Amino acid sequence: MADSSRDTAEGAGWGTTERGAYKHLMPQRVEKLSWLNPKTLWPARNGVLASWFGDPTGRTRSRWVDQRTADGAPVDKLVRRDDPDHFSFMVIGDTGEGDDPQYAVVPGFLKVGQDTKFTVLASDVIYPVGATDDYGTKFFRPYKDYQAPVYAIPGNHDWYEDLHGFMRVFCDAPAPTPPAAPRRLTAAWLRSLLWHTPRAPDEQRLTEARRLRSAPAQQAVQPGPYWAVDAGPVRIIGIDTGLLGTVDAEQGRWLREMSEGDRPKILITGSPLYVDAEHQPCPIEGGGTVDDIVRDPDHHYVAAIGGDIHNYQRYPVPVNGRTIQYVVAGGGGAFMHATHTIPRVSVGHVTEDDFRCYPLRGDSLAFYSRLYGRRLRMRRFFTLTEAQATAVIAKRLGIPATRTQGPPAQVTLRTRLVASLLGAGGRPDRTSRFRLPVRKAYTQLFSPGSATYSPPFFKCFLRLDVAPDSIRLRCFSATGNRKQELDPPVEDEVTIPLS
């Protein structure tokens, strides 16, 4: 088995110059996507407008669902597969920036997933705004050699064009009838004046893109933006949390109904329920939360997997005498969200000893120190070695170093200052209420666009092996280097009982 980042620095992708062979998969011209560019941010304004003037996605979603039902989609939105009791599937989240980090995941993903029955794409299929014309290079091309169906749930970025691209590709649905114009001088009217509306797609371009995944074994038309799949002994339920990470009342009623019964269940959501050492239960319009449904012992959930955050995290939360695995799995291609900003974990009876993340916090800090050393032209001050970053993280959190090779690096005033400037987490009993909002602002405002960095990329994907009595969940890494491309390391593994 290949060394992982928990074993050696080389296993994390440091210290190698042999890049992966993924470049030959990419188109000749690649869009350089930067989240610091106003041309990227302005079309993605609908999330802000929804938070200011009211969120219309519930009504828009209902129109899509009604249209799919009228076109013959099952009312219960259930896909009934004929998979055996032993089968495997993949989960990959937040993929579609269409540049090096996304394509660097593909070789390892294809190798690990070659005998799997299907893949679930968890959140943010296409950046920056879910445009139909972007599906060619950001979905069909990278996954053209994956010989099984792909089911997907949308993320907030897929909603920035009112879900038109997502519904066209995954549900084969034309645009629904537009809503009536809002009354003047209302919040909805003000919102409509600034709302980013979908661009008309290039039909020929979409037709050519579809040919890349046209084999019969690759086809699947899902019932809508939220759905359930019965496969082997489990039910997989995918929900759509829209622009603001919430669930409308209609979808909430459906979720409660589909969660009934003794069949073990896995939730796939665009908004993780545990993330960055916090519990975010996901409110449902009209009352209750998604996590209330997941925790109900009569519903038999064994895991809840969410995208949106571009890294891997796992929280084994004890609930009523059993353990539910809450997983963040958004590391499939978009820029890497920092893990070094995660404070020492103490949430939901999960401690730091139970928690797992990828990349390791020290690798995350070393990565960001190099990035901002280059960006600010202060390499000598900002840049930390992976050993220095690992040592200062261990010191700040009061934990043993996850990876030790040789004597630990000395923690100096400079390394402490760099860690503080880059938002490194600490112990909850030493973290002020002021510093928590500052750390959140750091992760939201100063995360890089993928175009700004080079390997190791610290990307990841999941493989789940299902048996009648258990599920084996593994997180594999992709760094952009040849060594990890040939033999993707296992960064985390857990066996989930189904009894």
Coordinates of C-alpha atoms in Angstrom, one line a residue:
M1 CA 0.0 0.0 0.0
A2 CA 1.3 3.4 -0.9
D3 CA 2.5 5.8 1.8
S4 CA -0.2 8.4 2.7
S5 CA 0.3 11.9 4.1
R6 CA -0.1 10.4 7.5
D7 CA 3.0 8.3 6.9
T8 CA 5.6 10.4 5.1
A9 CA 6.1 13.9 3.6
E10 CA 6.7 12.1 0.3
G11 CA 3.3 10.4 0.7
A12 CA 1.7 13.9 1.0
G13 CA 3.3 14.9 -2.3
W14 CA 6.2 17.0 -1.0
G15 CA 9.7 16.8 -2.4
T16 CA 9.0 15.4 -5.8
T17 CA 9.4 16.9 -9.3
E18 CA 7.7 14.2 -11.4
R19 CA 4.3 15.5 -12.3
G20 CA 1.4 13.3 -13.2
A21 CA 0.4 12.4 -16.7
Y22 CA -3.1 14.0 -16.3
K23 CA -2.1 16.9 -18.6
H24 CA -2.9 14.8 -21.7
L25 CA -6.5 14.6 -20.6
M26 CA -7.0 18.4 -20.5
P27 CA -8.2 20.6 -23.4
Q28 CA -5.5 22.7 -25.1
R29 CA -7.0 25.9 -23.8
V30 CA -8.0 26.1 -20.1
E31 CA -9.9 28.9 -18.5
K32 CA -8.0 30.5 -15.7
L33 CA -10.6 30.8 -12.9
S34 CA -9.7 33.1 -10.0
W35 CA -12.0 33.9 -7.2
L36 CA -10.2 37.2 -6.7
N37 CA -11.3 38.4 -10.2
P38 CA -14.4 40.6 -10.3
K39 CA -15.4 39.0 -13.7
T40 CA -15.8 35.7 -11.8
L41 CA -17.5 37.2 -8.7
W42 CA -20.1 39.4 -10.4
P43 CA -22.0 36.6 -12.2
A44 CA -22.0 34.6 -8.9
R45 CA -23.9 37.4 -7.1
N46 CA -27.2 35.5 -6.7
G47 CA -26.3 34.0 -3.3
V48 CA -25.7 37.5 -1.9
L49 CA -29.0 38.8 -3.4
A50 CA -30.9 35.8 -2.0
S51 CA -29.6 36.5 1.5
W52 CA -30.5 40.2 1.2
F53 CA -33.9 40.1 -0.6
G54 CA -35.2 36.6 0.0
D55 CA -34.3 33.2 -1.4
P56 CA -36.4 32.2 -4.5
T57 CA -34.8 28.8 -5.0
G58 CA -37.6 26.9 -3.2
R59 CA -40.2 28.1 -5.7
T60 CA -37.8 27.6 -8.6
R61 CA -37.1 24.1 -7.5
S62 CA -40.8 23.3 -7.2
R63 CA -41.3 24.4 -10.9
W64 CA -38.5 22.1 -11.9
V65 CA -39.9 19.2 -9.9
D66 CA -43.4 19.7 -11.2
Q67 CA -42.2 19.7 -14.7
R68 CA -40.2 16.5 -14.2
T69 CA -43.2 14.8 -12.7
A70 CA -45.4 15.9 -15.6
D71 CA -42.8 14.4 -18.0
G72 CA -43.1 11.0 -16.3
A73 CA -40.5 11.1 -13.5
P74 CA -41.5 8.9 -10.5
V75 CA -43.5 10.9 -7.9
D76 CA -41.3 9.5 -5.1
K77 CA -38.1 10.4 -7.0
L78 CA -36.7 7.0 -6.3
V79 CA -34.3 5.2 -8.6
R80 CA -34.6 1.5 -8.2
R81 CA -31.3 -0.2 -9.2
D82 CA -30.7 -4.0 -9.5
D83 CA -27.2 -4.0 -7.8
P84 CA -26.3 -7.1 -5.8
D85 CA -25.8 -7.1 -2.0
H86 CA -22.1 -6.6 -2.5
F87 CA -21.2 -3.6 -4.7
S88 CA -19.2 -0.4 -4.7
F89 CA -19.7 3.2 -5.7
M90 CA -17.8 6.4 -5.7
V91 CA -18.4 9.9 -4.2
I92 CA -16.6 13.0 -5.4
G93 CA -17.5 16.6 -4.6
D94 CA -17.0 20.1 -5.8
T95 CA -15.3 19.2 -9.0
G96 CA -15.9 21.5 -11.9
E97 CA -13.3 24.3 -12.2
G98 CA -11.9 22.6 -15.3
D99 CA -8.2 23.2 -14.6
D100 CA -5.2 21.2 -13.3
P101 CA -6.5 20.2 -9.9
Q102 CA -9.7 18.7 -11.3
Y103 CA -8.0 16.8 -14.0
A104 CA -5.2 15.6 -11.6
V105 CA -7.9 13.7 -9.7
V106 CA -9.1 11.8 -12.8
P107 CA -6.3 9.1 -13.3
G108 CA -6.6 7.9 -9.6
F109 CA -10.4 8.2 -9.7
L110 CA -10.6 6.0 -12.8
K111 CA -8.2 3.4 -11.3
V112 CA -9.9 3.1 -8.0
G113 CA -13.4 3.3 -9.5
Q114 CA -13.0 0.9 -12.4
D115 CA -15.2 -1.8 -11.0
T116 CA -17.8 0.5 -9.3
K117 CA -21.5 0.6 -10.2
F118 CA -22.0 4.3 -10.2
T119 CA -20.7 7.6 -8.9
V120 CA -22.4 10.3 -6.8
L121 CA -21.2 13.8 -7.5
A122 CA -21.8 15.8 -4.3
S123 CA -22.3 19.5 -4.9
D124 CA -21.0 22.2 -7.2
V125 CA -20.7 20.3 -10.5
I126 CA -19.7 23.4 -12.5
Y127 CA -17.9 26.6 -11.5
P128 CA -18.3 29.5 -11.4
V129 CA -22.1 29.7 -12.2
G130 CA -23.2 26.2 -13.4
A131 CA -23.5 27.3 -17.0
T132 CA -24.6 24.7 -19.6
D133 CA -21.8 25.6 -22.0
D134 CA -19.2 24.7 -19.3
Y135 CA -20.3 21.1 -19.0
G136 CA -18.1 19.9 -21.9
T137 CA -14.7 20.7 -20.3
K138 CA -15.8 20.4 -16.6
F139 CA -17.9 17.3 -16.6
F140 CA -18.2 15.3 -19.9
R141 CA -14.5 15.5 -20.8
P142 CA -12.8 14.6 -17.4
Y143 CA -15.2 11.7 -16.8
K144 CA -15.5 10.4 -20.3
D145 CA -13.7 7.2 -19.5
Y146 CA -15.7 6.4 -16.3
Q147 CA -17.9 3.5 -17.6
A148 CA -20.8 3.8 -15.2
P149 CA -23.6 6.3 -14.5
V150 CA -23.1 9.5 -12.5
Y151 CA -25.8 10.9 -10.3
A152 CA -25.5 14.4 -8.9
I153 CA -26.8 16.8 -6.4
P154 CA -26.5 20.6 -7.1
G155 CA -24.4 23.0 -5.0
N156 CA -24.9 26.7 -4.6
H157 CA -22.8 27.4 -7.7
D158 CA -25.0 25.3 -9.9
W159 CA -27.9 27.5 -8.7
Y160 CA -26.3 30.7 -9.9
E161 CA -28.0 30.1 -13.3
D162 CA -31.3 28.8 -11.7
L163 CA -30.2 25.2 -12.2
H164 CA -30.7 25.3 -16.0
G165 CA -27.4 23.5 -16.8
F166 CA -27.7 20.9 -14.1
M167 CA -31.3 20.0 -15.0
R168 CA -30.5 19.9 -18.7
V169 CA -27.6 17.5 -18.2
F170 CA -28.7 15.2 -15.4
C171 CA -32.4 15.3 -15.8
D172 CA -32.8 15.9 -19.5
A173 CA -35.2 18.7 -18.6
P174 CA -35.9 21.8 -20.7
A175 CA -36.4 25.1 -19.0
P176 CA -39.7 25.5 -17.1
T177 CA -42.2 28.3 -17.6
P178 CA -40.7 31.4 -16.0
P179 CA -42.5 32.9 -13.0
A180 CA -44.7 36.0 -13.3
A181 CA -43.0 39.3 -12.8
P182 CA -42.9 40.5 -9.2
R183 CA -44.8 43.5 -8.0
R184 CA -42.9 46.8 -8.2
L185 CA -41.1 48.2 -5.2
T186 CA -41.0 44.8 -3.4
A187 CA -38.0 42.9 -2.2
A188 CA -38.5 40.4 -5.0
W189 CA -38.7 43.2 -7.6
L190 CA -35.4 44.7 -6.3
R191 CA -33.8 41.2 -6.4
S192 CA -35.0 40.7 -10.0
L193 CA -33.3 43.9 -11.2
L194 CA -29.9 42.5 -10.2
W195 CA -30.4 38.8 -10.6
H196 CA -28.0 36.9 -12.9
T197 CA -30.1 35.1 -15.4
P198 CA -29.1 32.0 -17.4
R199 CA -27.3 32.4 -20.7
A200 CA -28.8 30.7 -23.8
P201 CA -26.8 27.5 -24.3
D202 CA -24.9 26.6 -27.4
E203 CA -26.9 23.5 -28.5
Q204 CA -24.2 22.2 -30.9
R205 CA -21.6 22.5 -28.2
L206 CA -23.7 20.6 -25.7
T207 CA -24.5 17.9 -28.3
E208 CA -20.8 17.4 -29.0
A209 CA -20.0 17.3 -25.3
R210 CA -22.6 14.6 -24.6
R211 CA -20.9 12.3 -27.1
L212 CA -18.0 12.0 -24.7
R213 CA -20.2 10.1 -22.3
S214 CA -22.6 8.4 -24.7
A215 CA -22.0 4.7 -24.0
P216 CA -25.2 2.9 -22.7
A217 CA -23.4 1.9 -19.5
Q218 CA -22.8 5.6 -18.7
Q219 CA -26.5 6.7 -19.0
A220 CA -28.7 7.7 -16.1
V221 CA -31.6 10.2 -16.1
Q222 CA -32.3 11.2 -12.5
P223 CA -35.8 12.3 -11.3
G224 CA -34.8 15.8 -10.2
P225 CA -32.4 17.9 -8.2
Y226 CA -33.1 15.7 -5.2
W227 CA -33.6 12.0 -5.3
A228 CA -33.2 8.6 -3.7
V229 CA -31.4 5.5 -5.0
D230 CA -32.1 2.0 -3.8
A231 CA -28.9 0.0 -4.4
G232 CA -28.2 -3.4 -2.9
P233 CA -29.0 -3.3 0.8
V234 CA -28.8 0.5 1.2
R235 CA -30.8 3.6 0.2
I236 CA -28.8 6.7 -0.8
I237 CA -30.7 10.0 -0.5
G238 CA -29.4 13.1 -2.2
I239 CA -30.9 16.5 -1.2
D240 CA -30.6 19.9 -2.8
T241 CA -29.7 22.7 -0.3
G242 CA -29.9 25.5 -2.9
L243 CA -28.2 28.8 -2.7
L244 CA -28.2 29.3 1.1
G245 CA -27.8 25.8 2.5
T246 CA -31.5 25.2 3.5
V247 CA -34.3 22.8 2.5
D248 CA -37.7 24.0 1.4
A249 CA -40.9 22.6 3.0
E250 CA -41.9 20.4 0.1
Q251 CA -38.5 18.7 -0.1
G252 CA -38.5 18.4 3.7
R253 CA -41.7 16.4 3.6
W254 CA -40.3 14.2 0.9
L255 CA -37.1 13.6 2.9
R256 CA -39.1 12.5 5.9
E257 CA -41.1 10.1 3.9
M258 CA -38.1 8.6 2.1
S259 CA -36.2 8.2 5.4
E260 CA -38.8 5.9 6.8
G261 CA -38.2 2.1 7.0
D262 CA -35.5 -0.3 8.2
R263 CA -33.2 0.0 5.1
P264 CA -29.8 1.5 6.1
K265 CA -29.4 5.0 4.6
I266 CA -26.7 7.4 3.5
L267 CA -27.4 11.1 3.1
I268 CA -25.6 13.1 0.3
T269 CA -26.0 16.8 0.8
G270 CA -24.5 20.0 -0.6
S271 CA -24.2 21.4 2.9
P272 CA -22.3 19.2 5.4
L273 CA -23.9 18.8 8.8
Y274 CA -20.6 18.7 10.7
V275 CA -17.7 20.9 9.3
D276 CA -14.8 22.8 10.6
A277 CA -15.5 21.6 14.2
E278 CA -19.0 23.0 14.1
H279 CA -22.5 21.4 13.9
Q280 CA -24.6 22.9 11.1
P281 CA -27.9 20.9 11.2
C282 CA -29.4 22.5 8.0
P283 CA -32.8 24.1 8.7
I284 CA -36.0 22.9 6.9
E285 CA -38.6 25.5 6.0
G286 CA -41.5 25.3 8.4
G287 CA -39.5 23.7 11.2
G288 CA -37.0 21.0 12.1
T289 CA -33.6 20.3 10.5
V290 CA -32.1 17.7 8.2
D291 CA -30.0 16.4 11.1
D292 CA -33.1 15.8 13.2
I293 CA -34.1 13.4 10.4
V294 CA -30.7 11.8 10.2
R295 CA -30.5 11.2 14.0
D296 CA -33.9 9.7 14.3
P297 CA -33.2 6.0 15.2
D298 CA -36.3 4.9 13.2
H299 CA -34.7 6.2 10.0
H300 CA -31.5 4.1 10.2
Y301 CA -29.0 6.5 8.8
V302 CA -25.4 5.4 9.0
A303 CA -23.6 8.3 7.3
A304 CA -24.2 11.8 6.1
I305 CA -21.7 13.0 3.4
G306 CA -21.6 16.6 2.3
G307 CA -19.7 18.6 -0.3
D308 CA -19.3 22.5 -0.5
I309 CA -16.1 22.6 1.6
H310 CA -13.1 21.6 -0.5
N311 CA -11.3 19.1 1.7
Y312 CA -12.0 15.9 3.6
Q313 CA -13.2 15.7 7.2
R314 CA -14.8 12.9 9.2
Y315 CA -16.7 13.1 12.5
P316 CA -17.9 9.8 14.1
V317 CA -20.7 11.2 16.1
P318 CA -22.3 8.9 18.8
V319 CA -26.1 9.1 18.6
N320 CA -28.4 7.0 20.9
G321 CA -26.0 4.1 21.3
R322 CA -24.8 4.0 17.6
T323 CA -22.3 6.0 15.6
I324 CA -23.2 8.1 12.5
Q325 CA -20.3 9.0 10.3
Y326 CA -20.5 12.7 9.2
V327 CA -18.2 13.3 6.3
V328 CA -17.1 16.3 4.3
A329 CA -16.1 15.2 0.8
G330 CA -15.7 18.4 -1.3
G331 CA -12.1 17.8 -2.4
G332 CA -12.8 16.6 -6.0
G333 CA -11.2 19.4 -8.0
A334 CA -11.9 23.0 -6.9
F335 CA -9.3 25.0 -4.9
M336 CA -8.3 23.6 -1.6
H337 CA -10.1 25.0 1.5
A338 CA -7.7 25.2 4.4
T339 CA -7.8 22.6 7.2
H340 CA -5.2 24.4 9.3
T341 CA -8.0 26.9 10.3
I342 CA -9.9 24.1 12.0
P343 CA -9.5 24.4 15.8
R344 CA -8.9 21.5 18.1
V345 CA -12.1 19.4 17.7
S346 CA -14.6 19.1 20.5
V347 CA -18.1 18.9 19.0
G348 CA -20.9 16.4 19.2
H349 CA -18.9 14.2 21.6
V350 CA -16.2 13.9 19.0
T351 CA -12.7 14.7 20.2
E352 CA -9.5 15.5 18.3
D353 CA -8.5 11.8 18.7
D354 CA -11.6 10.7 16.8
F355 CA -11.5 13.4 14.1
R356 CA -9.8 12.9 10.7
C357 CA -9.0 15.4 7.9
Y358 CA -7.2 15.7 4.6
P359 CA -5.0 17.5 4.0
L360 CA -3.4 17.3 7.4
R361 CA -3.4 20.7 9.1
G362 CA 0.4 21.0 8.9
D363 CA 0.3 20.3 5.1
S364 CA -2.5 22.8 4.7
L365 CA -0.5 25.5 6.5
A366 CA 2.7 24.7 4.5
F367 CA 0.7 24.9 1.3
Y368 CA -0.9 28.3 2.1
S369 CA 2.4 29.7 3.4
R370 CA 4.0 29.0 0.0
L371 CA 1.0 30.4 -1.9
Y372 CA 1.0 33.7 0.0
G373 CA 4.7 33.9 0.0
R374 CA 4.6 34.0 -3.8
R375 CA 1.4 36.1 -4.0
L376 CA 2.7 38.8 -1.6
R377 CA 6.4 38.5 -2.8
M378 CA 7.5 37.7 0.8
R379 CA 8.7 34.1 0.3
R380 CA 11.5 34.3 2.9
F381 CA 9.1 35.5 5.6
F382 CA 5.9 33.5 4.8
T383 CA 7.2 30.1 3.5
L384 CA 7.2 27.3 6.0
T385 CA 8.6 23.8 5.4
E386 CA 6.1 21.0 6.0
A387 CA 8.0 20.1 9.2
Q388 CA 7.9 23.7 10.5
A389 CA 4.1 23.9 9.8
T390 CA 3.5 20.5 11.4
A391 CA 5.4 21.6 14.6
V392 CA 3.6 24.9 15.0
I393 CA 0.1 23.3 14.4
A394 CA 0.9 20.7 17.1
K395 CA 2.0 23.5 19.5
R396 CA -1.1 25.6 18.9
L397 CA -3.6 22.8 19.2
G398 CA -1.8 21.0 22.0
I399 CA -1.7 17.7 20.1
P400 CA 1.0 15.3 19.0
A401 CA 2.3 15.8 15.5
T402 CA 0.3 13.5 13.1
R403 CA 3.4 12.8 11.1
T404 CA 6.9 12.7 12.5
Q405 CA 10.1 12.1 10.5
G406 CA 13.2 12.8 12.5
P407 CA 13.4 15.4 15.3
P408 CA 10.6 18.0 15.3
A409 CA 11.2 21.4 13.9
Q410 CA 11.7 24.3 16.3
V411 CA 8.7 26.6 16.7
T412 CA 10.1 30.1 16.4
L413 CA 8.5 33.6 16.6
R414 CA 8.3 33.7 12.8
T415 CA 6.6 30.4 12.5
R416 CA 4.1 31.4 15.2
L417 CA 3.4 34.7 13.5
V418 CA 3.0 33.2 10.0
A419 CA 0.5 30.6 11.5
S420 CA -1.5 33.4 13.1
L421 CA -1.5 35.5 10.0
L422 CA -2.8 32.6 8.0
G423 CA -5.6 31.8 10.4
A424 CA -4.3 28.7 12.0
G425 CA -6.7 27.1 14.5
G426 CA -6.1 26.7 18.2
R427 CA -7.5 25.1 21.4
P428 CA -11.2 26.0 22.0
D429 CA -10.4 27.1 25.6
R430 CA -7.9 29.6 24.2
T431 CA -9.9 30.9 21.3
S432 CA -11.7 34.1 21.8
R433 CA -15.2 34.8 20.3
F434 CA -13.5 37.5 18.2
R435 CA -11.0 35.2 16.5
L436 CA -13.6 32.7 15.3
P437 CA -15.3 35.2 12.9
V438 CA -11.9 36.3 11.8
R439 CA -10.9 32.7 10.9
K440 CA -14.2 32.2 9.0
A441 CA -13.5 35.4 7.1
Y442 CA -10.1 34.2 6.2
T443 CA -11.3 30.9 4.8
Q444 CA -14.0 32.7 2.7
L445 CA -12.0 35.7 1.4
F446 CA -8.5 34.5 1.1
S447 CA -8.8 31.0 -0.4
P448 CA -7.0 30.7 -3.7
G449 CA -8.3 30.1 -7.2
S450 CA -7.0 26.7 -8.5
A451 CA -5.1 28.5 -11.2
T452 CA -2.8 30.1 -8.7
Y453 CA -1.0 27.0 -7.4
S454 CA 0.9 23.9 -8.4
P455 CA 1.2 20.3 -6.9
P456 CA 0.7 19.0 -4.4
F457 CA -3.0 19.8 -4.9
F458 CA -4.4 17.8 -1.9
K459 CA -7.5 16.6 -3.8
C460 CA -9.5 13.6 -2.8
F461 CA -12.4 11.2 -3.5
L462 CA -14.3 8.4 -1.8
R463 CA -14.9 4.8 -2.5
L464 CA -17.7 3.0 -0.6
D465 CA -17.7 -0.9 -0.7
V466 CA -21.2 -2.1 0.4
A467 CA -21.9 -5.5 1.9
P468 CA -25.0 -6.8 3.6
D469 CA -23.6 -6.1 7.1
S470 CA -21.2 -3.2 6.6
I471 CA -19.9 -0.4 4.4
R472 CA -16.2 0.2 4.0
L473 CA -15.5 3.9 3.3
R474 CA -12.1 5.0 2.1
C475 CA -10.8 8.4 1.2
F476 CA -8.1 8.4 -1.5
S477 CA -5.8 11.3 -2.3
A478 CA -4.7 12.9 -5.5
T479 CA -1.7 15.3 -5.5
G480 CA -1.0 15.9 -9.1
N481 CA 2.3 14.0 -8.8
R482 CA 3.0 10.8 -10.7
K483 CA 3.7 8.6 -7.7
Q484 CA 0.2 9.2 -6.2
E485 CA -1.4 9.0 -9.6
L486 CA -0.1 5.5 -10.2
D487 CA -1.0 4.3 -6.7
P488 CA -3.5 6.6 -5.0
P489 CA -2.9 6.6 -1.2
V490 CA -5.6 5.8 1.3
E491 CA -5.8 8.8 3.6
D492 CA -8.6 7.5 5.8
E493 CA -10.7 4.3 6.2
V494 CA -13.6 3.3 8.4
T495 CA -15.9 0.3 8.4
I496 CA -19.5 1.3 9.1
P497 CA -21.8 -1.5 10.5
L498 CA -25.3 -1.8 9.0
S499 CA -26.9 -3.8 11.7

